[in-house]
Amino acid sequence: MTDDAVPLRLRLSRDALIANWRWLAARSGAAACGAAVKADGYGLGAAEVVRTLHSVGCRDFFVATWAEAAVLQGVIGDGNLSVLHGVRSADMAAAMVSSARPVLNSIDQVARWREAGSGRPCDVMVDTGMNRLGLTVEQAMSGALSGVTIDTLMSHLACADEDSAMNADQLAAFRAVAAAVPARRVSLANSAGICLGSDYAFDLTRPGLALYGGIPRAEAAGHIGQVAIPEAAVLQVRALRAGDTVGYGATWCAPSDGRLAIINYGYADGYLRSFSDRGGARFEGARLPVIGRVSMDLAALWCGTGPTPLDGQYVAMDFDLGEASGASGLSPYELLTGLSRRAVRIWH
Ligand SMILES: *Cc1c(COP(=O)(O)O)cnc(C)c1O
């Protein structure tokens, strides 16, 4: 199938992905810089993200589940792969045939790995205040981890994207755990945590969002570039008369005579209805606003009497993550991970 046989494309910039990783690696100082590639590389396609970042020196990759790890087994090469959700008993069979390491999150998971993991190294998550996954600080320091070989001891910041007092509290708690629990490496910072400064970098950083073009904090603005741009095919161009209405609920009414382009992009593609009357696309330098309600597989662009694409041409959606997030109320994480499985991914 040729690329234009698919009416929705995701244009992906290898250069931007690499430049983003290099900036994060430089900001990580002496620490190694890894990559969170869970949720299929935040929707971009994990295998290609791993291949690309491995080629420039990234060696530490993080997924959520064993199914995600299995997909990457053939492309990880000499890289490390960590499974953030650890091992449920139902995961042990997959874990034993994988070269990935579990990130153990509870006393039960530690016991499970100690019994069945045959001495293989693991990673361990310690919860320093987020109350999501991980052993408590007390559990980690109680000797419960003796007898397991820890590669990477980690914790996760709850508020790194804000100037919250919680960042320093978590840093102090993690330092205490890191001093008490033997591990080959320790790791705390996600994308936003890298921006907090070198105190947070430890031995290994774990950016996700900023690799893919999200600006986690002001420090990253101007340094992180857009990686993904959805391009939708125009399926039909209509001539409207002033007063004609468009779409479900007939919520939009043409202010004048003009042209309307119907595009192959809707909420089933992750273009949620919160973009109704707020999103937009680019065509020949003009901004074409999304008008009326976004449908499941379609949306409408108002061209008025300006530049109008022809049937079959593609328009580039406005997908700067900061602006699209502001327009839609969706987080940049939701915008990326919602990107359609129906879109053909085209790397440049
Ligand atoms: C997802 C995740 C990351 C990456 O976070 P970003 O905010 O996307 O940089 C790092 N560490 C853990 C434990 C995660 O779950």
GROMACS .gro file of C-alpha atoms and ligand atoms in nm:
model
  363
    1MET     CA    1   0.000   0.000   0.000
    2THR     CA    2   0.146   0.339  -0.093
    3ASP     CA    3   0.149   0.616   0.165
    4ASP     CA    4  -0.133   0.810   0.004
    5ALA     CA    5  -0.350   0.497   0.002
    6VAL     CA    6  -0.400   0.574   0.371
    7PRO     CA    7  -0.606   0.889   0.430
    8LEU     CA    8  -0.432   0.974   0.756
    9ARG     CA    9  -0.058   1.011   0.804
   10LEU     CA   10   0.159   1.085   1.098
   11ARG     CA   11   0.469   1.269   0.982
   12LEU     CA   12   0.754   1.205   1.224
   13SER     CA   13   1.089   1.380   1.243
   14ARG     CA   14   1.385   1.162   1.330
   15ASP     CA   15   1.606   1.472   1.354
   16ALA     CA   16   1.375   1.635   1.608
   17LEU     CA   17   1.358   1.318   1.817
   18ILE     CA   18   1.738   1.291   1.818
   19ALA     CA   19   1.789   1.660   1.892
   20ASN     CA   20   1.542   1.642   2.180
   21TRP     CA   21   1.720   1.339   2.327
   22ARG     CA   22   2.059   1.509   2.288
   23TRP     CA   23   1.938   1.819   2.471
   24LEU     CA   24   1.796   1.606   2.753
   25ALA     CA   25   2.119   1.402   2.764
   26ALA     CA   26   2.326   1.721   2.791
   27ARG     CA   27   2.095   1.853   3.065
   28SER     CA   28   2.141   1.520   3.244
   29GLY     CA   29   2.512   1.600   3.285
   30ALA     CA   30   2.716   1.292   3.373
   31ALA     CA   31   2.403   1.078   3.412
   32ALA     CA   32   2.304   0.843   3.132
   33CYS     CA   33   1.988   0.954   2.953
   34GLY     CA   34   1.730   0.686   2.877
   35ALA     CA   35   1.391   0.698   2.708
   36ALA     CA   36   1.041   0.611   2.824
   37VAL     CA   37   0.883   0.430   2.529
   38LYS     CA   38   0.571   0.294   2.698
   39ALA     CA   39   0.234   0.323   2.522
   40ASP     CA   40   0.405   0.247   2.190
   41GLY     CA   41   0.654   0.529   2.226
   42TYR     CA   42   0.384   0.774   2.340
   43GLY     CA   43   0.188   0.686   2.027
   44LEU     CA   44   0.467   0.747   1.775
   45GLY     CA   45   0.576   0.383   1.736
   46ALA     CA   46   0.810   0.238   1.999
   47ALA     CA   47   1.022   0.020   1.769
   48GLU     CA   48   1.125   0.309   1.547
   49VAL     CA   49   1.185   0.536   1.847
   50VAL     CA   50   1.411   0.271   2.004
   51ARG     CA   51   1.600   0.210   1.679
   52THR     CA   52   1.655   0.582   1.629
   53LEU     CA   53   1.765   0.662   1.983
   54HIS     CA   54   1.983   0.351   2.010
   55SER     CA   55   2.168   0.466   1.698
   56VAL     CA   56   2.276   0.784   1.878
   57GLY     CA   57   2.376   0.616   2.204
   58CYS     CA   58   2.064   0.578   2.417
   59ARG     CA   59   2.077   0.244   2.600
   60ASP     CA   60   1.803   0.249   2.863
   61PHE     CA   61   1.439   0.209   2.766
   62PHE     CA   62   1.125   0.190   2.978
   63VAL     CA   63   0.793   0.027   2.892
   64ALA     CA   64   0.485  -0.034   3.106
   65THR     CA   65   0.402  -0.397   3.032
   66TRP     CA   66   0.556  -0.728   2.925
   67ALA     CA   67   0.359  -0.718   2.600
   68GLU     CA   68   0.530  -0.388   2.521
   69ALA     CA   69   0.866  -0.542   2.612
   70ALA     CA   70   0.806  -0.840   2.381
   71VAL     CA   71   0.748  -0.609   2.084
   72LEU     CA   72   1.087  -0.446   2.143
   73GLN     CA   73   1.286  -0.761   2.213
   74GLY     CA   74   1.418  -0.777   1.857
   75VAL     CA   75   1.519  -0.411   1.832
   76ILE     CA   76   1.670  -0.347   2.173
   77GLY     CA   77   2.014  -0.481   2.079
   78ASP     CA   78   2.259  -0.423   2.363
   79GLY     CA   79   2.017  -0.182   2.529
   80ASN     CA   80   1.845  -0.228   2.866
   81LEU     CA   81   1.471  -0.262   2.881
   82SER     CA   82   1.279  -0.211   3.206
   83VAL     CA   83   0.913  -0.300   3.264
   84LEU     CA   84   0.766  -0.034   3.491
   85HIS     CA   85   0.465  -0.232   3.609
   86GLY     CA   86   0.684  -0.506   3.752
   87VAL     CA   87   0.573  -0.869   3.774
   88ARG     CA   88   0.228  -0.992   3.866
   89SER     CA   89   0.224  -1.370   3.905
   90ALA     CA   90   0.058  -1.383   3.562
   91ASP     CA   91   0.360  -1.200   3.416
   92MET     CA   92   0.625  -1.444   3.536
   93ALA     CA   93   0.615  -1.671   3.232
   94ALA     CA   94   0.671  -1.375   2.998
   95ALA     CA   95   0.933  -1.227   3.229
   96MET     CA   96   1.139  -1.545   3.239
   97VAL     CA   97   1.176  -1.560   2.861
   98SER     CA   98   1.245  -1.187   2.827
   99SER     CA   99   1.576  -1.008   2.862
  100ALA     CA  100   1.389  -0.711   3.010
  101ARG     CA  101   1.409  -0.638   3.381
  102PRO     CA  102   1.102  -0.592   3.598
  103VAL     CA  103   1.076  -0.276   3.804
  104LEU     CA  104   0.961  -0.435   4.130
  105ASN     CA  105   0.692  -0.225   4.295
  106SER     CA  106   0.586  -0.409   4.609
  107ILE     CA  107   0.703  -0.653   4.875
  108ASP     CA  108   0.503  -0.923   4.697
  109GLN     CA  109   0.682  -0.855   4.369
  110VAL     CA  110   1.019  -0.862   4.544
  111ALA     CA  111   0.935  -1.203   4.695
  112ARG     CA  112   0.813  -1.332   4.360
  113TRP     CA  113   1.134  -1.229   4.185
  114ARG     CA  114   1.358  -1.356   4.465
  115GLU     CA  115   1.194  -1.698   4.443
  116ALA     CA  116   1.161  -1.738   4.069
  117GLY     CA  117   1.396  -1.486   3.912
  118SER     CA  118   1.699  -1.717   3.948
  119GLY     CA  119   1.925  -1.436   4.064
  120ARG     CA  120   1.868  -1.221   3.760
  121PRO     CA  121   1.896  -0.848   3.823
  122CYS     CA  122   1.586  -0.637   3.863
  123ASP     CA  123   1.501  -0.272   3.907
  124VAL     CA  124   1.312  -0.141   4.209
  125MET     CA  125   1.069   0.151   4.242
  126VAL     CA  126   1.049   0.330   4.574
  127ASP     CA  127   0.753   0.558   4.635
  128THR     CA  128   0.877   0.885   4.784
  129GLY     CA  129   0.539   1.056   4.805
  130MET     CA  130   0.339   1.007   4.487
  131ASN     CA  131   0.150   0.708   4.626
  132ARG     CA  132   0.130   0.535   4.295
  133LEU     CA  133   0.358   0.233   4.243
  134GLY     CA  134   0.654   0.134   4.454
  135LEU     CA  135   0.775   0.010   4.791
  136THR     CA  136   0.744   0.262   5.069
  137VAL     CA  137   1.066   0.422   5.190
  138GLU     CA  138   1.033   0.225   5.514
  139GLN     CA  139   0.992  -0.104   5.327
  140ALA     CA  140   1.291  -0.032   5.104
  141MET     CA  141   1.511   0.047   5.404
  142SER     CA  142   1.387  -0.240   5.622
  143GLY     CA  143   1.605  -0.507   5.462
  144ALA     CA  144   1.318  -0.636   5.249
  145LEU     CA  145   1.535  -0.598   4.941
  146SER     CA  146   1.821  -0.816   5.062
  147GLY     CA  147   1.885  -1.108   4.835
  148VAL     CA  148   1.784  -0.938   4.512
  149THR     CA  149   2.037  -0.790   4.273
  150ILE     CA  150   1.926  -0.438   4.195
  151ASP     CA  151   2.040  -0.282   3.871
  152THR     CA  152   1.848   0.047   3.893
  153LEU     CA  153   1.684   0.181   4.207
  154MET     CA  154   1.435   0.449   4.114
  155SER     CA  155   1.163   0.681   4.231
  156HIS     CA  156   0.925   0.907   4.041
  157LEU     CA  157   0.847   1.276   4.091
  158ALA     CA  158   0.484   1.379   4.134
  159CYS     CA  159   0.514   1.754   4.071
  160ALA     CA  160   0.832   1.808   3.871
  161ASP     CA  161   0.642   2.021   3.617
  162GLU     CA  162   0.565   2.272   3.895
  163ASP     CA  163   0.775   2.468   4.142
  164SER     CA  164   0.643   2.260   4.427
  165ALA     CA  165   0.805   2.204   4.767
  166MET     CA  166   0.731   1.838   4.708
  167ASN     CA  167   1.024   1.815   4.462
  168ALA     CA  168   1.283   1.884   4.730
  169ASP     CA  169   1.101   1.656   4.975
  170GLN     CA  170   1.106   1.369   4.727
  171LEU     CA  171   1.471   1.441   4.646
  172ALA     CA  172   1.568   1.421   5.013
  173ALA     CA  173   1.369   1.102   5.068
  174PHE     CA  174   1.524   0.942   4.762
  175ARG     CA  175   1.875   1.038   4.865
  176ALA     CA  176   1.823   0.860   5.197
  177VAL     CA  177   1.699   0.544   5.024
  178ALA     CA  178   1.979   0.556   4.766
  179ALA     CA  179   2.238   0.576   5.044
  180ALA     CA  180   2.093   0.275   5.224
  181VAL     CA  181   2.000   0.032   4.945
  182PRO     CA  182   2.275  -0.118   4.730
  183ALA     CA  183   2.211  -0.080   4.358
  184ARG     CA  184   2.426  -0.044   4.047
  185ARG     CA  185   2.252   0.285   3.956
  186VAL     CA  186   1.991   0.520   4.094
  187SER     CA  187   1.740   0.720   3.889
  188LEU     CA  188   1.479   0.985   3.971
  189ALA     CA  189   1.413   1.235   3.692
  190ASN     CA  190   1.154   1.225   3.414
  191SER     CA  191   1.147   1.503   3.150
  192ALA     CA  192   1.042   1.773   3.394
  193GLY     CA  193   1.280   1.640   3.658
  194ILE     CA  194   1.573   1.687   3.417
  195CYS     CA  195   1.479   2.056   3.395
  196LEU     CA  196   1.496   2.086   3.776
  197GLY     CA  197   1.874   2.065   3.760
  198SER     CA  198   2.168   1.835   3.816
  199ASP     CA  199   2.066   1.745   4.175
  200TYR     CA  200   1.787   1.540   4.026
  201ALA     CA  201   1.986   1.355   3.759
  202PHE     CA  202   2.167   1.088   3.968
  203ASP     CA  203   2.302   0.807   3.742
  204LEU     CA  204   2.023   0.778   3.487
  205THR     CA  205   1.737   0.998   3.368
  206ARG     CA  206   1.410   0.874   3.219
  207PRO     CA  207   1.254   1.133   2.987
  208GLY     CA  208   0.942   1.056   2.789
  209LEU     CA  209   0.728   1.356   2.698
  210ALA     CA  210   1.009   1.595   2.603
  211LEU     CA  211   1.159   1.341   2.362
  212TYR     CA  212   0.836   1.359   2.166
  213GLY     CA  213   0.805   1.736   2.160
  214GLY     CA  214   0.630   1.816   2.489
  215ILE     CA  215   0.760   2.113   2.689
  216PRO     CA  216   0.752   1.990   3.050
  217ARG     CA  217   0.873   2.316   3.206
  218ALA     CA  218   0.975   2.663   3.089
  219GLU     CA  219   1.346   2.565   3.097
  220ALA     CA  220   1.287   2.340   2.794
  221ALA     CA  221   1.112   2.602   2.579
  222GLY     CA  222   1.316   2.680   2.269
  223HIS     CA  223   1.518   2.359   2.306
  224ILE     CA  224   1.257   2.093   2.239
  225GLY     CA  225   1.118   2.057   1.887
  226GLN     CA  226   0.796   1.917   1.748
  227VAL     CA  227   0.829   1.552   1.639
  228ALA     CA  228   0.481   1.451   1.522
  229ILE     CA  229   0.241   1.619   1.280
  230PRO     CA  230  -0.083   1.449   1.175
  231GLU     CA  231  -0.179   1.503   0.814
  232ALA     CA  232  -0.536   1.430   0.710
  233ALA     CA  233  -0.667   1.378   0.356
  234VAL     CA  234  -0.944   1.602   0.227
  235LEU     CA  235  -1.234   1.378   0.131
  236GLN     CA  236  -1.471   1.639  -0.009
  237VAL     CA  237  -1.489   2.014  -0.069
  238ARG     CA  238  -1.831   2.176  -0.047
  239ALA     CA  239  -1.959   2.516  -0.152
  240LEU     CA  240  -2.164   2.674   0.127
  241ARG     CA  241  -2.404   2.967   0.123
  242ALA     CA  242  -2.417   3.216   0.406
  243GLY     CA  243  -2.646   3.071   0.672
  244ASP     CA  244  -2.580   2.704   0.591
  245THR     CA  245  -2.505   2.492   0.899
  246VAL     CA  246  -2.244   2.220   0.940
  247GLY     CA  247  -2.222   1.889   1.122
  248TYR     CA  248  -2.399   1.716   1.412
  249GLY     CA  249  -2.622   1.947   1.605
  250ALA     CA  250  -2.591   2.204   1.323
  251THR     CA  251  -2.384   2.404   1.570
  252TRP     CA  252  -2.191   2.612   1.317
  253CYS     CA  253  -2.343   2.851   1.069
  254ALA     CA  254  -2.155   2.991   0.769
  255PRO     CA  255  -2.101   3.367   0.811
  256SER     CA  256  -2.069   3.414   0.434
  257ASP     CA  257  -2.057   3.217   0.112
  258GLY     CA  258  -1.741   3.006   0.103
  259ARG     CA  259  -1.581   2.665   0.083
  260LEU     CA  260  -1.569   2.387   0.337
  261ALA     CA  261  -1.318   2.097   0.336
  262ILE     CA  262  -1.417   1.769   0.501
  263ILE     CA  263  -1.113   1.582   0.630
  264ASN     CA  264  -1.043   1.223   0.727
  265TYR     CA  265  -0.979   1.291   1.095
  266GLY     CA  266  -1.210   1.247   1.390
  267TYR     CA  267  -1.240   1.151   1.750
  268ALA     CA  268  -1.177   0.783   1.673
  269ASP     CA  269  -0.835   0.904   1.557
  270GLY     CA  270  -0.770   1.073   1.888
  271TYR     CA  271  -0.891   1.410   1.762
  272LEU     CA  272  -1.137   1.445   2.044
  273ARG     CA  273  -1.451   1.656   2.036
  274SER     CA  274  -1.280   1.910   2.256
  275PHE     CA  275  -1.120   2.033   1.932
  276SER     CA  276  -1.464   2.130   1.795
  277ASP     CA  277  -1.452   2.500   1.698
  278ARG     CA  278  -1.099   2.514   1.847
  279GLY     CA  279  -0.862   2.308   1.636
  280GLY     CA  280  -0.713   2.397   1.302
  281ALA     CA  281  -0.502   2.289   1.008
  282ARG     CA  282  -0.255   2.450   0.768
  283PHE     CA  283  -0.283   2.464   0.393
  284GLU     CA  284  -0.059   2.680   0.174
  285GLY     CA  285   0.018   2.912   0.462
  286ALA     CA  286  -0.345   2.963   0.557
  287ARG     CA  287  -0.493   2.848   0.887
  288LEU     CA  288  -0.815   2.660   0.829
  289PRO     CA  289  -1.019   2.646   1.150
  290VAL     CA  290  -1.205   2.332   1.257
  291ILE     CA  291  -1.568   2.436   1.270
  292GLY     CA  292  -1.868   2.255   1.415
  293ARG     CA  293  -1.847   1.929   1.606
  294VAL     CA  294  -1.572   1.683   1.533
  295SER     CA  295  -1.732   1.355   1.416
  296MET     CA  296  -1.600   1.004   1.476
  297ASP     CA  297  -1.396   0.986   1.154
  298LEU     CA  298  -1.441   1.333   1.006
  299ALA     CA  299  -1.397   1.698   1.080
  300ALA     CA  300  -1.481   2.013   0.882
  301LEU     CA  301  -1.242   2.298   0.796
  302TRP     CA  302  -1.367   2.640   0.693
  303CYS     CA  303  -1.174   2.775   0.393
  304GLY     CA  304  -1.404   3.068   0.319
  305THR     CA  305  -1.286   3.227  -0.005
  306GLY     CA  306  -0.916   3.165   0.074
  307PRO     CA  307  -0.680   2.880  -0.019
  308THR     CA  308  -0.876   2.556  -0.044
  309PRO     CA  309  -0.727   2.209  -0.081
  310LEU     CA  310  -0.847   1.976  -0.353
  311ASP     CA  311  -1.003   1.637  -0.285
  312GLY     CA  312  -0.722   1.398  -0.203
  313GLN     CA  313  -0.476   1.660  -0.086
  314TYR     CA  314  -0.353   1.649   0.272
  315VAL     CA  315  -0.367   1.924   0.530
  316ALA     CA  316  -0.126   1.944   0.826
  317MET     CA  317  -0.310   1.961   1.155
  318ASP     CA  318  -0.209   2.222   1.412
  319PHE     CA  319  -0.038   1.990   1.657
  320ASP     CA  320   0.215   2.201   1.843
  321LEU     CA  321   0.165   2.022   2.176
  322GLY     CA  322   0.150   2.338   2.386
  323GLU     CA  323  -0.099   2.513   2.160
  324ALA     CA  324  -0.310   2.204   2.090
  325SER     CA  325  -0.320   2.135   2.462
  326GLY     CA  326  -0.430   2.491   2.533
  327ALA     CA  327  -0.698   2.474   2.262
  328SER     CA  328  -0.841   2.136   2.357
  329GLY     CA  329  -0.787   2.112   2.731
  330LEU     CA  330  -0.613   1.777   2.673
  331SER     CA  331  -0.267   1.722   2.818
  332PRO     CA  332   0.026   1.681   2.578
  333TYR     CA  333   0.051   1.322   2.704
  334GLU     CA  334  -0.310   1.258   2.604
  335LEU     CA  335  -0.260   1.422   2.265
  336LEU     CA  336   0.037   1.197   2.185
  337THR     CA  337  -0.088   0.868   2.324
  338GLY     CA  338  -0.425   0.920   2.158
  339LEU     CA  339  -0.273   0.941   1.810
  340SER     CA  340  -0.459   0.710   1.576
  341ARG     CA  341  -0.353   0.352   1.511
  342ARG     CA  342  -0.515   0.411   1.170
  343ALA     CA  343  -0.253   0.668   1.069
  344VAL     CA  344   0.042   0.546   0.864
  345ARG     CA  345   0.361   0.655   1.039
  346ILE     CA  346   0.612   0.816   0.807
  347TRP     CA  347   0.956   0.890   0.949
  348HIS     CA  348   1.180   1.144   0.780
  349LIG     C1  349   0.632   0.767   3.210
  349LIG     C2  350   0.741   0.768   3.307
  349LIG     C3  351   0.855   0.846   3.286
  349LIG     C4  352   0.863   0.951   3.177
  349LIG     O1  353   0.788   1.063   3.219
  349LIG     P1  354   0.774   1.197   3.130
  349LIG     O2  355   0.697   1.288   3.216
  349LIG     O3  356   0.698   1.155   3.008
  349LIG     O4  357   0.909   1.243   3.097
  349LIG     C5  358   0.961   0.830   3.373
  349LIG     N1  359   0.954   0.744   3.477
  349LIG     C6  360   0.843   0.670   3.503
  349LIG     C7  361   0.841   0.580   3.620
  349LIG     C8  362   0.733   0.680   3.420
  349LIG     O5  363   0.622   0.610   3.446
   0.00000   0.00000   0.00000
